[in-house]
XYZ file of C-alpha atoms in Angstrom:
777
model
C 31.260 88.151 117.835
C 28.918 85.802 119.951
C 27.673 86.707 123.366
C 29.950 84.379 125.336
C 32.910 86.041 123.575
C 31.800 89.384 124.314
C 31.122 88.655 127.893
C 34.773 87.281 128.225
C 36.327 90.221 126.671
C 34.164 92.593 128.567
C 35.235 90.898 131.832
C 38.799 91.198 130.959
C 38.273 94.981 130.073
C 36.612 95.463 133.619
C 39.532 94.039 135.288
C 42.240 95.837 133.290
C 40.368 99.205 133.399
C 39.581 99.106 137.211
C 43.123 98.109 137.943
C 44.514 100.772 135.691
C 42.543 103.395 137.552
C 43.781 101.991 140.931
C 47.359 101.769 139.750
C 47.577 105.324 138.550
C 45.655 106.582 141.573
C 48.191 104.982 143.974
C 51.142 106.124 141.984
C 50.077 109.620 142.357
C 49.485 109.196 146.148
C 45.881 109.780 145.726
C 43.097 108.281 148.071
C 39.725 107.242 146.619
C 38.251 110.262 148.584
C 40.690 112.630 147.137
C 40.300 111.450 143.579
C 36.527 111.522 143.867
C 36.759 115.173 145.126
C 38.901 115.925 141.954
C 36.527 114.250 139.508
C 33.434 115.525 141.282
C 31.797 112.279 142.373
C 31.134 110.118 145.332
C 34.214 108.016 146.874
C 31.958 104.977 146.474
C 31.773 105.661 142.672
C 35.718 105.453 142.468
C 35.555 102.295 144.593
C 33.012 100.652 142.334
C 34.939 101.671 139.161
C 38.085 100.035 140.567
C 36.275 96.926 141.569
C 34.741 96.650 138.112
C 31.350 97.092 139.363
C 30.474 100.471 137.525
C 31.131 101.892 134.161
C 32.158 105.625 134.289
C 30.183 108.090 132.211
C 32.034 109.682 129.277
C 32.475 112.884 131.346
C 33.863 111.041 134.384
C 36.151 108.958 132.139
C 37.573 112.177 130.601
C 38.074 113.669 133.993
C 39.726 110.691 135.398
C 42.171 110.649 132.448
C 43.042 114.234 133.235
C 43.539 113.897 136.995
C 45.257 110.488 136.647
C 47.790 111.908 134.237
C 47.097 109.302 131.493
C 49.708 109.859 128.859
C 48.403 111.375 125.604
C 49.366 108.225 123.439
C 47.429 106.083 126.134
C 44.387 108.223 126.358
C 42.372 106.740 123.588
C 43.029 103.240 125.027
C 41.886 104.376 128.401
C 38.685 105.958 127.303
C 37.918 102.904 125.018
C 38.201 100.568 127.977
C 35.933 102.882 130.024
C 33.475 102.747 127.368
C 33.409 99.051 126.619
C 34.119 97.706 130.230
C 31.545 95.080 131.401
C 30.115 95.303 134.901
C 29.061 91.516 135.001
C 30.312 89.761 138.086
C 32.928 86.990 137.545
C 31.472 83.471 137.219
C 34.666 81.387 137.676
C 34.530 79.256 140.736
C 36.587 80.526 143.641
C 39.794 78.637 144.441
C 40.108 76.848 147.846
C 41.181 79.365 150.472
C 44.748 79.705 151.355
C 46.274 77.323 153.867
C 45.697 78.483 157.390
C 49.512 77.891 157.969
C 50.316 80.467 155.358
C 51.665 83.976 156.401
C 49.671 87.205 155.925
C 49.983 88.260 152.287
C 53.317 87.240 151.267
C 55.177 89.072 153.976
C 55.650 92.035 151.790
C 58.027 94.285 153.452
C 56.930 97.976 153.779
C 59.439 100.734 153.473
C 59.070 103.487 156.108
C 60.187 106.047 153.447
C 58.438 107.091 150.154
C 59.913 106.120 146.871
C 61.434 109.342 145.493
C 62.072 109.940 141.770
C 60.197 106.777 140.584
C 56.588 107.874 140.233
C 56.463 107.642 136.480
C 58.280 104.325 136.248
C 56.259 102.705 139.107
C 53.054 103.560 137.319
C 54.387 102.342 134.050
C 55.507 98.940 135.489
C 52.264 98.515 137.429
C 50.342 99.069 134.139
C 52.591 96.729 132.230
C 52.081 94.061 134.755
C 48.368 94.318 134.464
C 48.405 94.105 130.667
C 47.607 90.718 129.170
C 50.839 90.371 127.166
C 53.234 90.868 130.271
C 52.814 88.082 132.823
C 56.517 88.051 133.418
C 58.339 91.387 134.154
C 62.049 91.557 135.213
C 63.496 94.686 136.667
C 67.188 94.766 135.696
C 69.941 97.210 136.414
C 73.344 97.927 138.121
C 73.996 97.277 141.793
C 72.526 99.718 144.102
C 70.200 101.151 141.552
C 67.014 100.388 143.536
C 65.465 97.291 141.833
C 64.158 95.869 145.118
C 62.707 99.025 146.363
C 60.920 99.804 143.165
C 59.604 96.163 143.099
C 58.259 96.582 146.558
C 56.534 99.826 145.596
C 55.047 98.185 142.554
C 53.744 95.247 144.411
C 52.298 97.382 147.297
C 50.316 99.507 144.746
C 48.881 96.197 143.155
C 47.645 94.505 146.435
C 44.150 95.154 145.450
C 44.596 94.157 141.838
C 45.175 90.323 142.561
C 42.328 88.670 144.318
C 44.676 86.074 145.952
C 47.434 88.407 146.980
C 51.020 89.669 146.465
C 53.724 87.549 147.652
C 57.360 88.488 148.139
C 60.155 86.027 148.212
C 63.775 87.017 148.936
C 66.115 84.678 147.011
C 69.524 86.533 148.051
C 69.982 83.857 150.937
C 69.796 80.906 148.632
C 72.882 79.414 146.884
C 71.364 76.764 144.637
C 68.616 76.800 141.962
C 66.993 73.625 143.687
C 66.291 75.689 146.763
C 64.063 78.279 144.836
C 60.732 76.407 144.658
C 60.703 75.062 148.160
C 61.365 78.489 149.212
C 58.508 79.899 147.115
C 56.252 77.152 148.445
C 56.947 77.876 152.026
C 56.238 81.569 151.396
C 52.926 80.660 149.969
C 52.196 78.592 153.126
C 52.687 75.126 151.449
C 54.413 72.534 153.657
C 57.224 70.342 152.486
C 55.658 67.126 153.312
C 52.911 65.060 151.448
C 53.164 62.250 148.863
C 52.798 64.368 145.689
C 55.970 66.025 144.238
C 56.554 69.681 145.400
C 56.153 71.296 141.850
C 52.919 69.449 141.269
C 51.518 70.683 144.448
C 52.627 74.192 143.829
C 51.087 74.254 140.437
C 47.831 72.796 141.717
C 47.724 75.563 144.329
C 48.496 78.285 141.951
C 46.441 77.114 138.947
C 43.166 78.739 139.754
C 44.347 81.665 141.694
C 45.223 85.261 140.784
C 48.501 85.831 142.371
C 51.553 88.268 141.951
C 54.714 86.695 142.941
C 57.693 88.969 143.463
C 61.074 87.043 143.206
C 63.817 89.283 144.497
C 67.444 88.871 143.476
C 67.200 86.137 140.734
C 70.612 86.695 139.180
C 72.660 84.118 140.938
C 70.090 81.409 140.370
C 69.687 81.043 136.514
C 68.917 77.386 136.770
C 65.654 78.181 138.391
C 64.414 80.129 135.338
C 63.145 77.112 133.188
C 61.068 75.717 136.055
C 59.459 79.199 136.460
C 58.329 79.052 132.857
C 56.806 75.756 133.487
C 54.879 77.069 136.487
C 53.918 80.143 134.514
C 52.629 77.892 131.594
C 50.424 76.019 133.886
C 48.924 78.896 136.020
C 47.286 81.448 133.707
C 46.331 83.684 136.847
C 49.868 83.945 137.989
C 52.007 87.162 137.282
C 55.592 87.328 138.234
C 57.855 90.408 139.055
C 61.549 89.562 139.217
C 64.520 91.646 140.202
C 67.848 90.679 138.767
C 70.951 92.167 137.473
C 70.480 90.122 134.261
C 67.361 89.180 132.366
C 66.076 85.517 132.699
C 65.827 85.275 128.869
C 62.461 83.497 128.892
C 59.860 83.661 126.207
C 57.269 86.445 127.004
C 59.642 88.076 129.492
C 59.339 91.820 129.580
C 62.751 93.277 130.712
C 62.585 96.665 132.424
C 66.018 98.384 132.849
C 65.990 100.465 136.011
C 68.186 103.517 135.482
C 69.984 105.795 137.964
C 68.165 108.652 139.377
C 68.093 112.046 137.466
C 69.992 114.717 139.337
C 66.901 116.628 140.705
C 65.506 113.288 142.185
C 68.791 112.089 143.495
C 69.352 115.494 145.178
C 65.872 115.175 146.744
C 66.647 111.681 147.971
C 69.847 112.749 149.544
C 68.117 115.654 151.296
C 65.166 113.517 152.565
C 67.583 110.980 154.010
C 69.681 113.699 155.769
C 66.500 115.131 157.245
C 65.829 111.828 158.738
C 68.404 112.641 161.398
C 68.808 116.324 160.805
C 65.408 117.997 160.475
C 67.070 121.406 160.004
C 68.966 120.474 156.734
C 67.881 122.413 153.778
C 69.011 122.781 150.122
C 70.121 126.399 149.688
C 72.706 128.345 147.761
C 75.468 126.950 149.941
C 74.483 123.362 150.233
C 72.728 122.685 146.906
C 75.894 122.665 144.648
C 77.805 120.569 147.130
C 74.851 117.946 147.209
C 74.609 118.108 143.403
C 78.331 117.064 143.124
C 77.866 114.303 145.789
C 74.922 112.612 143.809
C 76.697 113.131 140.469
C 79.852 111.401 141.851
C 77.644 108.531 143.024
C 76.176 108.182 139.559
C 72.675 108.713 140.837
C 72.539 105.232 142.421
C 70.020 105.355 145.319
C 71.810 102.860 147.584
C 75.053 105.073 147.266
C 73.145 108.336 147.927
C 71.523 106.798 151.038
C 74.813 105.590 152.339
C 76.312 109.008 151.680
C 73.624 110.774 153.359
C 74.274 108.949 156.557
C 77.900 110.334 156.611
C 76.505 113.678 157.298
C 75.888 112.682 160.825
C 79.767 112.746 161.244
C 81.161 115.271 158.656
C 79.969 118.297 156.704
C 78.944 118.012 153.090
C 82.275 119.671 151.919
C 84.328 117.137 153.569
C 82.303 114.311 152.126
C 82.839 115.563 148.629
C 86.563 115.699 149.226
C 86.494 112.119 150.416
C 84.395 111.061 147.411
C 86.875 112.624 144.971
C 89.766 110.691 146.596
C 87.903 107.307 147.355
C 84.329 106.844 145.914
C 83.554 103.576 147.808
C 85.556 104.041 150.886
C 83.904 107.419 151.638
C 80.311 105.796 152.025
C 80.562 103.772 155.237
C 77.614 101.346 156.140
C 73.763 101.457 155.760
C 70.931 100.637 158.014
C 71.394 97.471 160.241
C 68.007 96.244 159.257
C 68.760 96.187 155.492
C 70.096 93.194 153.487
C 73.661 92.249 154.332
C 74.648 92.484 150.518
C 73.459 96.145 150.575
C 75.116 97.148 153.825
C 77.794 98.991 151.700
C 77.913 99.857 148.174
C 81.177 97.524 147.955
C 79.199 94.628 149.032
C 76.392 95.360 146.554
C 78.888 95.421 143.698
C 80.742 92.399 144.991
C 77.525 90.354 144.947
C 77.600 90.673 141.126
C 81.217 90.473 140.754
C 81.487 87.234 142.623
C 79.043 85.498 140.486
C 81.121 85.947 137.437
C 83.580 83.086 136.327
C 87.139 84.045 137.324
C 88.186 84.880 133.712
C 85.271 87.255 133.443
C 86.089 88.825 136.908
C 89.530 89.579 135.329
C 88.065 91.169 132.361
C 85.748 93.339 134.437
C 88.360 94.588 136.645
C 90.854 95.346 133.838
C 88.178 97.437 132.173
C 88.436 99.712 135.095
C 91.558 101.466 133.743
C 89.498 103.031 130.934
C 88.413 106.610 131.640
C 85.286 108.012 129.712
C 84.417 104.727 127.966
C 86.082 102.197 125.688
C 85.557 100.683 122.292
C 85.324 96.746 121.769
C 88.769 96.913 120.050
C 90.317 98.633 123.060
C 88.579 96.064 125.344
C 89.974 93.244 123.637
C 93.534 94.594 123.383
C 93.759 95.795 126.982
C 91.563 93.546 128.965
C 91.291 90.417 126.618
C 87.569 90.863 126.356
C 85.679 89.079 123.577
C 82.379 90.272 122.209
C 80.713 87.554 124.325
C 82.440 88.866 127.510
C 81.032 92.292 126.909
C 77.537 91.076 126.272
C 77.678 89.113 129.653
C 78.865 92.067 131.470
C 76.185 94.148 129.691
C 73.601 91.717 130.636
C 74.834 91.868 134.228
C 74.556 95.720 134.144
C 78.269 96.037 135.191
C 78.907 97.945 132.047
C 76.648 100.073 129.688
C 76.423 100.490 126.070
C 76.566 103.878 124.387
C 76.458 103.472 120.639
C 79.437 101.273 119.732
C 81.193 102.043 123.053
C 80.917 100.746 126.435
C 81.074 102.695 129.771
C 81.220 101.964 133.379
C 79.595 103.876 136.115
C 82.218 105.742 138.226
C 81.246 103.650 141.243
C 81.657 100.443 139.428
C 84.885 101.583 137.956
C 86.239 102.421 141.353
C 85.454 98.933 142.609
C 87.143 97.447 139.395
C 90.259 99.431 140.109
C 90.171 98.217 143.763
C 90.061 94.696 142.740
C 92.748 95.129 140.050
C 95.067 96.464 142.798
C 94.115 93.635 145.036
C 95.140 91.201 142.371
C 98.454 92.863 141.660
C 97.446 93.647 138.116
C 97.338 97.377 138.094
C 100.743 98.255 136.551
C 100.484 95.332 133.924
C 96.893 96.601 132.759
C 97.984 100.176 132.718
C 100.901 99.491 130.605
C 98.697 97.507 128.188
C 96.368 100.555 128.171
C 98.983 103.086 127.591
C 100.619 100.999 124.866
C 97.247 100.541 123.080
C 96.483 104.343 123.132
C 100.017 105.209 121.915
C 99.533 103.092 118.852
C 95.926 104.358 118.384
C 96.926 108.032 118.670
C 99.428 107.592 115.938
C 96.833 105.980 113.681
C 94.258 108.579 114.107
C 96.282 111.863 114.292
C 96.028 112.777 110.745
C 92.709 111.124 109.922
C 90.191 111.539 112.609
C 90.205 114.472 115.325
C 86.831 113.609 116.559
C 88.415 110.354 117.848
C 90.654 112.422 120.100
C 87.620 114.160 121.557
C 85.978 110.760 122.292
C 89.078 109.325 123.750
C 90.628 112.243 125.548
C 90.042 110.575 128.969
C 91.823 107.517 128.157
C 94.657 109.619 126.494
C 95.090 111.599 129.752
C 95.118 108.325 131.661
C 97.675 106.871 129.448
C 99.917 109.937 129.786
C 99.664 109.786 133.621
C 100.731 106.085 133.616
C 103.686 106.796 131.308
C 104.995 109.626 133.394
C 104.471 107.793 136.694
C 106.214 104.662 135.318
C 109.144 106.831 133.869
C 108.195 106.144 130.288
C 109.190 109.535 129.234
C 109.773 108.876 125.409
C 106.306 107.111 125.246
C 104.636 109.992 127.105
C 106.348 112.663 124.559
C 105.224 110.505 121.585
C 101.647 110.327 122.876
C 101.662 114.078 123.660
C 103.021 114.841 120.120
C 100.400 112.700 118.616
C 97.787 114.565 120.436
C 99.208 118.002 119.700
C 97.127 118.736 116.508
C 93.900 118.054 118.324
C 95.044 120.318 121.164
C 95.938 123.227 118.832
C 92.960 123.119 116.540
C 90.261 122.393 119.076
C 91.342 124.975 121.641
C 93.197 122.625 124.225
C 96.393 124.712 124.201
C 96.518 125.147 128.031
C 96.076 121.368 128.681
C 98.578 120.503 125.963
C 101.077 122.936 127.536
C 100.590 121.347 130.979
C 101.505 117.938 129.628
C 104.589 119.284 127.734
C 105.689 120.933 130.939
C 105.344 117.797 132.970
C 107.039 115.559 130.205
C 110.016 117.894 129.394
C 111.008 118.620 132.990
C 111.597 114.809 133.722
C 115.010 113.646 134.413
C 115.017 110.388 132.421
C 117.284 110.484 129.240
C 115.656 111.111 125.985
C 116.878 110.674 122.426
C 118.094 114.290 121.244
C 115.965 114.030 118.000
C 112.784 113.365 120.031
C 113.624 116.004 122.590
C 113.915 118.514 119.591
C 110.476 117.631 118.404
C 109.132 118.076 122.013
C 110.822 121.412 122.636
C 109.588 122.766 119.416
C 105.986 121.639 119.687
C 105.931 122.568 123.261
C 107.099 126.144 122.481
C 104.129 126.495 120.157
C 101.693 125.407 123.029
C 103.471 127.928 125.397
C 103.164 130.982 123.116
C 99.570 130.177 122.186
C 98.966 130.012 125.860
C 100.759 133.465 126.421
C 103.927 131.862 128.059
C 106.324 133.694 125.832
C 109.115 133.348 128.387
C 108.712 129.450 128.486
C 108.496 129.447 124.637
C 111.713 131.406 124.307
C 113.487 129.093 126.959
C 112.407 125.886 125.027
C 113.382 127.388 121.671
C 116.799 128.463 123.021
C 117.430 124.925 124.417
C 116.290 123.446 121.129
C 118.653 125.726 118.969
C 121.650 124.820 121.302
C 120.767 121.030 120.829
C 120.330 121.476 117.085
C 123.550 123.292 116.598
C 125.297 120.714 118.900
C 124.188 117.777 116.724
C 124.497 119.705 113.396
C 120.970 119.479 112.420
C 120.596 122.354 110.153
C 116.960 121.671 109.341
C 116.016 121.817 113.030
C 117.992 124.972 113.388
C 116.053 126.770 110.673
C 112.787 125.537 111.972
C 113.424 126.683 115.466
C 114.599 130.106 114.239
C 111.352 130.365 112.433
C 109.460 129.659 115.540
C 111.629 132.181 117.434
C 110.586 134.689 114.775
C 106.815 133.774 115.328
C 107.237 134.306 119.197
C 108.819 137.839 118.542
C 106.184 138.689 116.011
C 103.279 137.706 118.452
C 104.847 139.944 121.208
C 105.238 142.951 118.822
C 108.981 142.793 118.618
C 109.130 143.149 114.905
C 112.762 144.147 114.355
C 113.848 141.151 116.589
C 111.611 138.989 114.608
C 113.132 140.028 111.313
C 116.657 139.481 112.618
C 115.898 135.717 113.166
C 113.601 135.070 110.308
C 115.983 136.269 107.575
C 118.846 133.755 108.436
C 115.942 131.212 108.919
C 114.841 131.909 105.321
C 118.547 131.511 103.994
C 118.779 128.144 105.674
C 115.357 126.944 104.400
C 116.386 127.907 100.822
C 119.623 126.200 101.222
C 117.979 122.910 102.228
C 115.414 123.179 99.372
C 112.515 122.297 101.720
C 109.305 124.014 100.177
C 107.212 123.509 103.364
C 109.906 125.228 105.491
C 110.520 127.935 102.959
C 106.786 128.589 102.884
C 106.561 128.728 106.584
C 109.328 131.259 106.966
C 107.989 133.369 104.152
C 104.525 133.522 106.009
C 106.161 134.829 109.274
C 108.388 137.189 107.418
C 105.564 138.716 105.334
C 103.463 139.011 108.558
C 106.434 141.002 110.149
C 106.641 143.244 107.310
C 102.998 143.889 107.250
C 103.228 145.025 110.890
C 106.058 147.215 109.981
C 104.054 148.640 107.178
C 101.221 149.419 109.569
C 103.825 151.320 111.427
C 104.976 153.109 108.282
C 108.263 151.232 108.288
C 107.937 149.169 105.323
C 105.992 149.074 101.886
C 103.008 146.806 100.907
C 104.553 145.744 97.668
C 107.312 143.947 99.600
C 104.795 142.196 101.889
C 102.721 141.091 98.863
C 105.853 139.729 97.141
C 106.767 137.450 100.066
C 103.129 136.223 100.384
C 102.769 135.546 96.674
C 106.052 133.625 96.729
C 104.746 131.499 99.524
C 101.320 131.089 97.808
C 103.226 129.906 94.572
C 104.959 127.027 96.536
C 101.633 125.916 97.956
C 100.260 125.634 94.446
C 103.353 123.606 93.466
C 103.012 121.421 96.528
C 99.387 121.092 97.335
C 98.328 120.370 101.017
C 100.748 122.638 102.763
C 99.177 123.969 106.021
C 100.596 127.448 105.350
C 98.206 128.260 102.411
C 95.483 128.995 104.849
C 97.296 131.830 106.741
C 99.010 133.089 103.488
C 95.530 133.600 102.021
C 94.332 135.350 105.034
C 97.492 137.600 104.990
C 96.687 138.381 101.359
C 93.105 139.339 102.496
C 94.783 141.848 105.014
C 97.083 143.226 102.290
C 94.106 143.780 100.103
C 92.087 145.436 102.812
C 94.992 147.654 103.651
C 94.875 148.759 100.077
C 91.161 149.421 100.165
C 90.259 146.488 97.917
C 87.377 145.084 99.933
C 86.038 142.700 97.216
C 89.514 141.123 96.802
C 90.014 140.866 100.498
C 86.952 138.954 100.949
C 87.809 136.730 97.918
C 91.070 135.618 99.662
C 89.348 135.265 103.052
C 86.677 133.147 101.614
C 89.361 130.867 100.102
C 91.148 130.833 103.370
C 87.920 129.813 105.172
C 87.288 127.033 102.742
C 90.620 125.391 103.605
C 90.512 125.760 107.355
C 86.936 124.596 107.683
C 88.084 120.987 106.988
C 90.541 121.197 109.735
C 88.414 122.903 112.276
C 91.318 125.063 113.371
C 89.579 127.381 115.850
C 92.476 129.694 116.339
C 92.725 130.263 112.623
C 88.931 130.600 112.266
C 88.799 133.376 114.836
C 91.502 135.309 112.802
C 89.687 134.869 109.519
C 86.336 135.879 110.991
C 87.909 139.096 112.629
C 89.415 139.998 109.347
C 86.233 139.379 107.371
C 84.230 141.437 109.793
C 86.605 144.325 108.968
C 85.701 144.017 105.343
C 82.040 144.480 106.212
C 82.881 147.658 108.309
C 85.041 149.363 105.702
C 84.394 152.924 104.187
C 80.840 153.103 102.650
C 79.644 150.106 104.688
C 75.705 150.111 105.214
C 74.042 150.031 108.549
C 73.256 146.431 108.281
C 76.867 145.552 107.313
C 77.998 147.399 110.413
C 75.653 145.582 112.596
C 76.776 142.181 111.213
C 80.444 143.155 111.667
C 79.728 143.992 115.387
C 77.892 140.598 115.901
C 80.794 138.766 114.229
C 83.456 140.444 116.300
C 81.554 139.887 119.479
C 81.074 136.185 118.743
C 84.829 135.961 118.034
C 85.806 137.512 121.222
C 83.653 135.154 123.200
C 85.171 132.219 121.315
C 88.701 133.363 122.017
C 87.806 133.959 125.640
C 86.402 130.438 126.115
C 89.432 128.919 124.402
C 91.936 131.201 126.138
C 93.422 132.468 122.948
C 95.492 135.507 123.353
C 95.674 138.103 120.595
C 99.000 138.910 119.033
C 100.100 142.561 119.599
C 99.354 143.299 115.975
C 95.872 141.660 115.872
C 94.858 143.316 119.213
C 95.748 146.691 117.594
C 93.746 145.871 114.568
C 90.826 144.558 116.525
C 90.655 147.728 118.753
C 91.037 149.946 115.798
C 88.333 148.282 113.683
C 85.733 147.991 116.459
C 86.355 151.585 117.629
C 85.804 153.017 114.141
C 82.681 150.822 113.436
C 81.263 151.742 116.964
C 81.488 155.297 116.214
C 79.769 155.160 112.950
C 77.027 152.774 114.133
C 76.134 154.638 117.178
C 76.289 153.582 120.863
C 72.798 151.955 121.282
C 72.785 150.071 118.021
C 76.367 148.839 118.731
C 75.429 147.666 122.341
C 72.461 145.634 120.876
C 74.485 144.104 118.000
C 77.373 143.397 120.425
C 75.017 141.713 122.945
C 73.410 139.626 120.142
C 76.745 138.453 118.886
C 77.874 137.101 122.354
C 75.367 134.309 122.132
C 76.707 133.346 118.684
C 78.758 130.166 118.499
C 81.870 129.901 116.185
C 79.975 127.669 113.930
C 77.194 130.214 113.593
C 79.699 132.951 112.898
C 81.013 130.865 110.063
C 77.606 130.389 108.712
C 77.070 134.134 108.837
C 80.257 134.657 106.817
C 79.194 132.038 104.324
C 75.773 133.750 103.906
C 77.527 136.894 102.785
C 79.496 134.853 100.175
C 76.239 133.476 98.938
C 74.659 136.885 98.765
C 77.634 138.211 96.937
C 77.538 135.382 94.307
C 73.791 135.879 93.712
C 74.387 139.644 93.259
C 77.110 138.913 90.619
C 74.868 136.768 88.642
């Protein structure tokens, strides 16, 4: 490297290092005097380092890195620049002074309030703007996220880094790209007159200067982007910070998405804005949860939070929350009178983006408002007519967000979209398209992908509400029936029951066959939720309807479910009285799945009678083995899992622990694929009993206690109710194990198990299986 090259690189390092120190100091709200006190040097030393007139010693550089909170991955670069910076003065000729007619440094507006929750991103953006590779940086983000406020904070912190100033040019009032460069020129103090073309004079003015130009609200003037590229190409000392809801898509542009505030910062912002008119306001046990809900409902958008804070002049926080639940946009009111007109309400801020879309895209955006909890590209196309290109455009404009393959809308944007949908009288049409799409999709996924239901449950609920509101009762029942298996296996019984209650009480006519399915399925949701009275009523209605229509298959099926309800409630004689005719009808119909289902319930009833001394185990086992034989002849029957569990209980009752475990392991292997949480809890409970049998070791008793405790928590969380029989077994097994283990050890094991998830409990059971396999070999 020759001396000239070294001098050039050193000078660049001088500017970058000094500016880096200054940017970090200001981001941390440190004065030169305070930083000097932390570092242990004179304030003039910090001043000279920032001006590039002094190289710090290794000790000072290390201390600066610590107190300026330089990120670990950047520390090596920071220390290298400190070592290699040159203190040689710049030799480039000074440009002509700014025109006397020009305003004081760009008319940079200063906020009377500190920037909250943005310290890290503020410093990062400042540092990025000072890096050689990033001469054009665009802050992008949704309406109200605080792009302008962040840009002003960045610019204010960089005043000393640009020898010829920082200039702020608001573009929101402009309505044509041709107006941009005359506006920029006037902001710099250049007059419109003169024989030379405006752009030529602007470039000549900026060419030898070091200037930061802040162009605020560029999104509606995309035609001005190419001229900007030309100006930057001709002016190497020019850096440009842009705020825009979309990127400019220019070469060398660094896009920097501005995200909503995290809850802690959003809560702090809200509290600070309230204290501006109510100095006594404090976050305490009473107000903090309410404020947390307010900022969460407002998606952490600073504009929305500031507008909401003002409402506390007129109403308590609890009332504001209630209004936000009902109407997110209407609850906010207006902001300060000295703010930009487009941001006087959140509604106007969003409308600013919406109105700049072409009419067809406006329609796509407002139709996306019917989706709840996100949407897939396929759903967007079917419901809103959105093409992949449409979604990319809305994504670029930060009107939607991407999460993997799905897209979401902030709730404030969704509320606006729904409002516009209603204003265009398209709500009912779009809701119908939405419910029709999800009715078809549910039927396609119900047997193949239960995780899909978890992802789309918000949309399924919205579709169900639409169908019920529009009197589409049969469609609503089909959608509920399609969702039933997810509700049962994933622990959504209470929610499922609420939907069946709402649908089955509607007065609109319904095909008898469809109502039979609904009554039968709803009755299962009811007894699983502890509503045995409702389950009996629906089953009775179903039996009357099946006999009236002469549907023997449905009569047998409903009798089987009647027996199940009586079994769950401990009415074993009554259960046997309906299950025996159900078995006769099932055999007459020659339906293996139905015969198997009734055999399971009848065997379970007989086992309960056996535990009471009113039946023999051989009879129970014969019924269960007949059911399992049918399962082997007809693979895939659901009833194989509970039949194997029942065989485990029979073996346990006989004292055959190893055989009981063998049946339960097989049962677990079948149910794991379905993730049927109710079945899992029963298998795990029974398995724990095999660990706590006669001759159990201390460690086995501890493991049993942990499993039982974990199961109890899982059932409590899901709302599962024990049957009378299983409640008795659980009480008996745990009491016996506790007595043998001792109070203190039992309490410790029980406490440990309460933190165990159902998945961890299954893993514990499988560990025993592995251990048994190793011991056998």
